[in-house]
Amino acid sequence: MTANLPPQYDPQATEAKWQKYWEDNQTFKADPEAGGKPYCVVIPPPNVTGSLHMGHAFEETLIDVLVRYHRMTGRNTLWLPGTDHASIAVQTILEKQLKAEGKTRHDLGREKFLERAWEWKAESGNTITNQLRSLGVSVDWSRERFTMDEGLSAAVLEAFVRLYDEGLIYRGNYLVNWCPASQSAVSDLEVDQQEVEGHLWHFRYPLTDGSGYLEVATTRPETMLGDTGVAVNPQDDRYKHLIGKTVTLPIVNREIPIIADEFVDPTFGTGCVKVTPAHDPNDFEMGKRHNLPFINIMNKDGSLNENAGEFQGQDRFFARKNVVKRLKTDGVLVKIEDYKHTVPYSERGKVPVEPLISTQWFVKIDPLSQRALEALDQSNSPVFVPDRWTKVYRDWLVKLKDWCISRQLWWGHQIPAWYAVSETQGEITDTTPFIVAKTEAEAKEKAKAKFGNDVQLARDPDVLDTWFSSGLWPFSTLGWPDETKDLEFYYPTTTLVTGFDIIFFWVARMTMMAGHFTGKMPFDTVYIHGLVLDENGQKMSKSKNNGIDPLLLIGKYGTDALRYTLVKEVVGAGQNIRMEYDRKTDESKSVEASRNFTNKLWNAARFVMMNLEGQTPEQLGSPSGGGGLELCDRWILSRYYQVVQESRNCLENYGLGEAAKGLYEFIWGDFCDWYIELVKSRLQQDAEPNSKKVAQQTFAFVLEGILKLLHPFMPHITEEIWHTLTQTGDDRCLALQAYPEADISLIDPELEQQFELLFGTIRTIRNLRADADIKPSVKVTAILQSESEKERQIISDGSVYIQDLAKVENLTVTASLDAESPLGNGGQGGSIAGVVGTVQVLIPLAGVVDLAALRAKLEKKLSKVEAEIKHTAARLTNQKFVDKATPDVVQGARDALAEAEKQAEILRDRLKLF
């Protein structure tokens, strides 16, 4: 059977073929009973509402490179896929649909609304996972999880009830980020800090004893209606005598104290700050320290409540204008300044969040964070790559406050608490007693024992923050709380690959939850990657509309090309990468370069297979086994094993970009550009049989090794070529082959250095031929001079390669040149000369080219370039042109002038030779 590849590589057909093969054959299905050393990664679950963006493509490619590599090294590998239910995102989509129908979720009721949510999930919720398939990720699809599937929901119930029973979950009043648009508490991660052009309003609070006033300033004047104090720094001499006195709050006429607190910066503004404990996080803490009243003036829809007096019912921003108007009328408004400041916006509701006192469910963080801190400080667990993120992670564990876990939504894990509403006139209030249980039946039994048989229960309508379920992800996906074989074998997981922006929102929550529930950190290593920036080095975002669609680039260049580009651009773990992109044409030069690399590999593989006479690498045998290796065979094997060693070292130490670059240089440069050329003559029909066989063995062996080395980065093209090269059926695939190991005995750094000299010599001769316009078909005489005996020996040993690749008929290697030689008098007299290292290269031109014609040709070319220089220089000295032309046009002219001057210099140097 003769192995053949089609003349052209078709990435779309090839990639779809192998993605289907891997999934249909469950190639990546994990088996905990197979033994070995586990390597487990759980996917950072993308939102079920999402579609594949460049950040996903980057992250999943990095993970897949690691997973495929470790699978090939013999590890028992599981990469577990799944999605997050994304409470706010899904609810927002559904409520928009209902609004278009003139309805609200309350019109449907909770049960019907959730039916509709599950219908949406069935129809649209798999978009992101189907798009992940197009990346060729080697996940175990049989273990795909969803944060609201039956198993994970059971884990959430178990975790909540355990934490509550242990006193680590409580219900209480706290200041939360409130989104008036979605009417829900939102986490810090769902808050987008936006810089806005606003105002700073200054007004006076009169001292109650009539002895003067204090001036305060605020960006939110409407909140003054809820003020319960004014604070000054205890060391501020201006106000020390006033501490303990009171002021009368304008409009409201409430008497409030002047307190002393170290938090106040005496250098900011007037050194006095109004204190609104129910509507500002810093004031909240001050209010607790000084036992100030907490007065909420805000309804959950962003309008003002009864505590706002005459402003009750007004929207917060409308009320702001009216409060300022009233302060001005009352003569206490001092001034209004323009003021640029940062305002927190709800990412989902797209409105400013309101710090609001609200009754919510909370997790006590301190015991959980202490466990994670102990693991970090005592065992350096988990290990962060790069290490600089260790401090960031630690600092956040120290600073974390109790975690608000309730959300006023319907889509999500409903909180397993039942209120005895019969105790509070059928309503859920802040004082209604409740029962926490896994099921309603269990809650009913507990409630009857406590409140009697006639007790009426109502379940808490809120759902849990999605970070609660995703905090359990590394172990709930493996079967916890049940003692499953997966959990026993694959947990703790090996590596978490994620972005730096969610270290504290997700990574810390996973370590805290895992430490508490399993007694172990959930992963050994956290590999923190950077961002994919746009063509201008800017972070991609919806607001900037500067995203780059990975699916578009996959359609244009192929998955392998995009994957390779993303990894190859990484210089050092954790670094951002910039994606080259032309928005007018939707083209990327960097991805195109990787596509060209796939074509280079394809064509090289076709050439190799056409010269193996139908034999597979296995049939040909190992090139190192039978002897007869020639110089270039020993060189390519040395380079190959060097690359094997470097690739393994890089991948073991998260140097993914470095590994990709090293393979690129070896495959394109050493193998394709040099080795293939070096052995072509040995593959001819009339070549010496043993030499031909060794060349075929080496060819096949190195090509198969290249496919294995490159497979984690470019899985589709390597799988296709490997099957054709090895003539393997559907029962085996490259993805499950062993990753190459280095044969140290065949690594020869000195030989590699020698070939560097040979290649330098060949390049120099080729360049000299081009300079002298020597036709490719014409063979030349070359004289190589070096005083170094070692260099002369290297050149002599490799003379056949120099003659073959540089088209040299007569080659002379000498220690010196006499004064009569053309090289001895500076290259004059019809010769052209160059230098490589300390080797001087001379090519006599007599009889090879028409020197007079060549000189005339060079002079004509020089004359044309000099005319171009004169014309361009004149344009640039014309002030009208410089002033009227666009900067791009002017810079283009300058670049053209510099290039022309460089060409002129080269032409003058060449003319000196004749």
Tab-separated table of C-alpha atoms in Angstrom, residues 150-398:
chain	number	residue	atom	x	y	z
A	150	GLU	CA	-29.220	16.591	39.272
A	151	GLY	CA	-25.867	15.604	40.745
A	152	LEU	CA	-24.468	19.091	41.137
A	153	SER	CA	-27.744	20.369	42.565
A	154	ALA	CA	-27.553	17.631	45.212
A	155	ALA	CA	-24.001	18.766	46.025
A	156	VAL	CA	-25.183	22.361	46.423
A	157	LEU	CA	-27.941	21.275	48.850
A	158	GLU	CA	-25.457	19.198	50.842
A	159	ALA	CA	-22.970	22.063	51.062
A	160	PHE	CA	-25.584	24.654	52.076
A	161	VAL	CA	-27.166	22.484	54.774
A	162	ARG	CA	-23.800	21.416	56.199
A	163	LEU	CA	-22.530	24.982	56.365
A	164	TYR	CA	-25.764	26.133	57.979
A	165	ASP	CA	-25.725	23.316	60.548
A	166	GLU	CA	-22.118	24.217	61.362
A	167	GLY	CA	-23.065	27.849	61.946
A	168	LEU	CA	-21.206	29.047	58.834
A	169	ILE	CA	-24.279	30.237	56.940
A	170	TYR	CA	-26.562	32.838	58.490
A	171	ARG	CA	-29.347	35.211	57.478
A	172	GLY	CA	-28.960	38.842	58.363
A	173	ASN	CA	-28.973	42.496	57.380
A	174	TYR	CA	-25.955	43.692	55.516
A	175	LEU	CA	-24.922	46.283	52.985
A	176	VAL	CA	-24.915	44.719	49.523
A	177	ASN	CA	-24.452	45.852	45.930
A	178	TRP	CA	-28.045	46.281	44.809
A	179	CYS	CA	-29.051	46.482	41.151
A	180	PRO	CA	-32.352	48.402	40.917
A	181	ALA	CA	-32.821	47.254	37.306
A	182	SER	CA	-32.760	43.502	38.051
A	183	GLN	CA	-33.824	44.116	41.687
A	184	SER	CA	-31.211	41.720	42.989
A	185	ALA	CA	-28.063	41.771	45.012
A	186	VAL	CA	-25.039	41.376	42.742
A	187	SER	CA	-21.557	40.136	43.518
A	188	ASP	CA	-18.450	42.273	43.228
A	189	LEU	CA	-17.613	40.424	40.010
A	190	GLU	CA	-20.880	41.620	38.466
A	191	VAL	CA	-19.955	45.248	39.148
A	192	ASP	CA	-18.173	47.298	36.494
A	193	GLN	CA	-16.293	50.357	37.765
A	194	GLN	CA	-16.862	53.185	35.261
A	195	GLU	CA	-15.241	56.609	35.323
A	196	VAL	CA	-17.858	59.320	34.837
A	197	GLU	CA	-18.002	63.087	34.636
A	198	GLY	CA	-20.067	64.043	37.680
A	199	HIS	CA	-20.361	66.724	40.330
A	200	LEU	CA	-19.289	67.322	43.908
A	201	TRP	CA	-21.939	69.166	45.934
A	202	HIS	CA	-20.801	71.155	49.016
A	203	PHE	CA	-23.324	72.103	51.698
A	204	ARG	CA	-23.416	73.201	55.345
A	205	TYR	CA	-24.692	71.332	58.375
A	206	PRO	CA	-25.441	73.898	61.142
A	207	LEU	CA	-24.251	73.121	64.657
A	208	THR	CA	-27.280	72.515	66.855
A	209	ASP	CA	-26.085	75.026	69.470
A	210	GLY	CA	-26.056	77.749	66.808
A	211	SER	CA	-22.297	78.345	67.091
A	212	GLY	CA	-21.508	77.747	63.428
A	213	TYR	CA	-21.614	74.978	60.856
A	214	LEU	CA	-19.629	72.130	59.232
A	215	GLU	CA	-19.179	71.935	55.491
A	216	VAL	CA	-19.394	68.507	53.807
A	217	ALA	CA	-19.180	67.384	50.182
A	218	THR	CA	-20.757	64.422	48.371
A	219	THR	CA	-21.304	62.979	44.894
A	220	ARG	CA	-24.712	61.597	45.957
A	221	PRO	CA	-26.613	64.452	47.667
A	222	GLU	CA	-29.869	62.493	47.902
A	223	THR	CA	-28.257	60.173	50.462
A	224	MET	CA	-27.995	63.042	52.966
A	225	LEU	CA	-31.611	62.220	53.850
A	226	GLY	CA	-30.248	59.054	55.500
A	227	ASP	CA	-27.288	60.669	57.300
A	228	THR	CA	-26.897	59.704	60.943
A	229	GLY	CA	-23.581	61.385	61.696
A	230	VAL	CA	-20.721	63.627	60.558
A	231	ALA	CA	-17.174	62.323	60.988
A	232	VAL	CA	-13.827	64.084	61.441
A	233	ASN	CA	-10.335	62.753	62.065
A	234	PRO	CA	-9.546	62.691	65.819
A	235	GLN	CA	-6.145	64.336	65.146
A	236	ASP	CA	-7.608	67.214	63.107
A	237	ASP	CA	-7.059	70.335	65.240
A	238	ARG	CA	-9.745	72.224	63.302
A	239	TYR	CA	-12.495	70.026	64.644
A	240	LYS	CA	-11.241	68.471	67.906
A	241	HIS	CA	-13.362	70.885	69.979
A	242	LEU	CA	-16.512	69.864	68.110
A	243	ILE	CA	-16.274	66.082	68.660
A	244	GLY	CA	-19.283	64.994	70.668
A	245	LYS	CA	-21.428	67.939	69.653
A	246	THR	CA	-24.293	67.619	67.168
A	247	VAL	CA	-25.428	69.202	63.929
A	248	THR	CA	-28.966	69.564	62.611
A	249	LEU	CA	-29.486	67.721	59.337
A	250	PRO	CA	-30.972	70.134	56.776
A	251	ILE	CA	-34.404	69.326	55.291
A	252	VAL	CA	-34.922	66.430	57.726
A	253	ASN	CA	-34.084	68.470	60.861
A	254	ARG	CA	-32.615	65.398	62.545
A	255	GLU	CA	-29.997	65.979	65.234
A	256	ILE	CA	-26.922	63.867	64.437
A	257	PRO	CA	-23.582	63.543	66.279
A	258	ILE	CA	-20.094	64.660	65.251
A	259	ILE	CA	-17.871	61.605	65.660
A	260	ALA	CA	-14.118	61.041	65.462
A	261	ASP	CA	-12.833	58.246	63.211
A	262	GLU	CA	-9.350	57.435	61.889
A	263	PHE	CA	-10.879	56.563	58.505
A	264	VAL	CA	-11.430	60.252	57.699
A	265	ASP	CA	-8.678	61.811	55.585
A	266	PRO	CA	-8.195	65.359	56.936
A	267	THR	CA	-6.540	66.449	53.675
A	268	PHE	CA	-9.519	65.519	51.484
A	269	GLY	CA	-12.098	68.269	50.958
A	270	THR	CA	-12.979	70.048	54.169
A	271	GLY	CA	-11.905	67.145	56.371
A	272	CYS	CA	-15.556	66.498	57.324
A	273	VAL	CA	-17.550	63.626	55.865
A	274	LYS	CA	-21.257	62.903	56.102
A	275	VAL	CA	-22.019	59.396	57.364
A	276	THR	CA	-24.835	57.403	55.731
A	277	PRO	CA	-24.407	53.893	57.163
A	278	ALA	CA	-27.263	52.352	55.164
A	279	HIS	CA	-25.990	53.571	51.781
A	280	ASP	CA	-22.183	53.503	51.703
A	281	PRO	CA	-19.788	50.625	52.484
A	282	ASN	CA	-17.259	52.794	54.359
A	283	ASP	CA	-20.028	54.565	56.266
A	284	PHE	CA	-21.517	51.153	57.052
A	285	GLU	CA	-18.333	50.169	58.898
A	286	MET	CA	-18.160	53.551	60.653
A	287	GLY	CA	-21.793	53.222	61.659
A	288	LYS	CA	-21.090	49.861	63.270
A	289	ARG	CA	-18.007	51.226	65.072
A	290	HIS	CA	-19.946	54.166	66.551
A	291	ASN	CA	-23.366	52.545	67.019
A	292	LEU	CA	-25.046	54.972	64.635
A	293	PRO	CA	-28.607	54.318	63.416
A	294	PHE	CA	-28.971	52.716	59.965
A	295	ILE	CA	-31.681	54.570	58.043
A	296	ASN	CA	-32.589	53.139	54.629
A	297	ILE	CA	-34.137	55.751	52.313
A	298	MET	CA	-34.302	53.569	49.197
A	299	ASN	CA	-36.824	51.124	47.782
A	300	LYS	CA	-35.542	48.114	45.831
A	301	ASP	CA	-36.560	49.686	42.512
A	302	GLY	CA	-34.316	52.713	43.111
A	303	SER	CA	-37.082	55.054	44.256
A	304	LEU	CA	-37.044	56.764	47.650
A	305	ASN	CA	-39.127	55.366	50.520
A	306	GLU	CA	-41.046	56.854	53.439
A	307	ASN	CA	-37.819	57.752	55.276
A	308	ALA	CA	-37.139	60.332	52.525
A	309	GLY	CA	-40.070	62.504	53.625
A	310	GLU	CA	-41.296	64.818	50.906
A	311	PHE	CA	-39.177	63.016	48.300
A	312	GLN	CA	-40.904	59.659	48.845
A	313	GLY	CA	-41.714	57.858	45.584
A	314	GLN	CA	-39.225	59.825	43.478
A	315	ASP	CA	-36.576	58.018	41.446
A	316	ARG	CA	-33.149	58.399	43.055
A	317	PHE	CA	-31.769	60.582	40.251
A	318	PHE	CA	-34.888	62.743	40.056
A	319	ALA	CA	-34.781	63.096	43.837
A	320	ARG	CA	-31.122	64.149	43.604
A	321	LYS	CA	-32.088	67.240	41.588
A	322	ASN	CA	-34.899	68.097	43.973
A	323	VAL	CA	-32.758	67.660	47.089
A	324	VAL	CA	-30.118	70.007	45.622
A	325	LYS	CA	-32.856	72.499	44.719
A	326	ARG	CA	-34.199	72.393	48.287
A	327	LEU	CA	-30.701	72.803	49.811
A	328	LYS	CA	-30.195	75.854	47.615
A	329	THR	CA	-33.549	77.292	48.635
A	330	ASP	CA	-32.695	76.754	52.308
A	331	GLY	CA	-29.392	78.590	51.826
A	332	VAL	CA	-27.105	75.733	52.834
A	333	LEU	CA	-25.755	74.856	49.367
A	334	VAL	CA	-22.200	76.264	49.157
A	335	LYS	CA	-21.053	75.289	45.657
A	336	ILE	CA	-21.176	72.665	42.925
A	337	GLU	CA	-17.919	71.448	41.354
A	338	ASP	CA	-17.335	69.373	38.220
A	339	TYR	CA	-15.860	66.129	39.442
A	340	LYS	CA	-14.578	63.026	37.611
A	341	HIS	CA	-15.030	59.934	39.729
A	342	THR	CA	-15.662	56.186	39.553
A	343	VAL	CA	-19.197	54.838	39.765
A	344	PRO	CA	-19.982	51.112	40.166
A	345	TYR	CA	-22.418	49.857	37.498
A	346	SER	CA	-24.306	46.584	37.416
A	347	GLU	CA	-22.927	44.620	34.454
A	348	ARG	CA	-26.303	43.012	33.870
A	349	GLY	CA	-28.680	45.857	34.675
A	350	LYS	CA	-26.424	48.527	33.109
A	351	VAL	CA	-27.343	50.997	35.882
A	352	PRO	CA	-25.357	52.323	38.865
A	353	VAL	CA	-25.570	49.884	41.766
A	354	GLU	CA	-26.921	51.131	45.047
A	355	PRO	CA	-25.275	50.133	48.347
A	356	LEU	CA	-28.366	48.959	50.216
A	357	ILE	CA	-29.117	47.407	53.573
A	358	SER	CA	-30.863	44.167	52.795
A	359	THR	CA	-31.761	40.915	54.505
A	360	GLN	CA	-29.670	38.284	52.759
A	361	TRP	CA	-27.968	34.931	53.297
A	362	PHE	CA	-24.249	35.009	54.079
A	363	VAL	CA	-21.344	32.591	54.442
A	364	LYS	CA	-18.941	33.248	57.316
A	365	ILE	CA	-15.651	33.543	55.481
A	366	ASP	CA	-13.115	33.603	58.295
A	367	PRO	CA	-13.021	29.872	59.212
A	368	LEU	CA	-12.942	28.919	55.519
A	369	SER	CA	-10.269	31.419	54.517
A	370	GLN	CA	-8.086	30.424	57.489
A	371	ARG	CA	-8.027	26.817	56.243
A	372	ALA	CA	-6.954	27.989	52.782
A	373	LEU	CA	-4.308	30.276	54.289
A	374	GLU	CA	-2.880	27.400	56.331
A	375	ALA	CA	-2.552	25.262	53.195
A	376	LEU	CA	-0.774	28.109	51.417
A	377	ASP	CA	1.556	29.117	54.245
A	378	GLN	CA	2.406	25.624	55.475
A	379	SER	CA	2.457	23.639	52.221
A	380	ASN	CA	2.540	26.262	49.440
A	381	SER	CA	-0.698	24.708	48.192
A	382	PRO	CA	-1.786	25.424	45.574
A	383	VAL	CA	1.314	26.470	43.616
A	384	PHE	CA	0.722	29.535	41.427
A	385	VAL	CA	2.358	29.912	38.010
A	386	PRO	CA	3.639	32.606	37.666
A	387	ASP	CA	4.567	32.822	41.341
A	388	ARG	CA	3.768	36.547	41.577
A	389	TRP	CA	0.060	35.685	41.817
A	390	THR	CA	0.624	33.855	45.116
A	391	LYS	CA	0.742	37.154	47.010
A	392	VAL	CA	-2.369	38.449	45.222
A	393	TYR	CA	-4.245	35.278	46.197
A	394	ARG	CA	-3.024	35.446	49.787
A	395	ASP	CA	-3.910	39.120	50.174
A	396	TRP	CA	-7.445	38.450	49.022
A	397	LEU	CA	-7.890	35.554	51.444
A	398	VAL	CA	-6.890	37.918	54.249
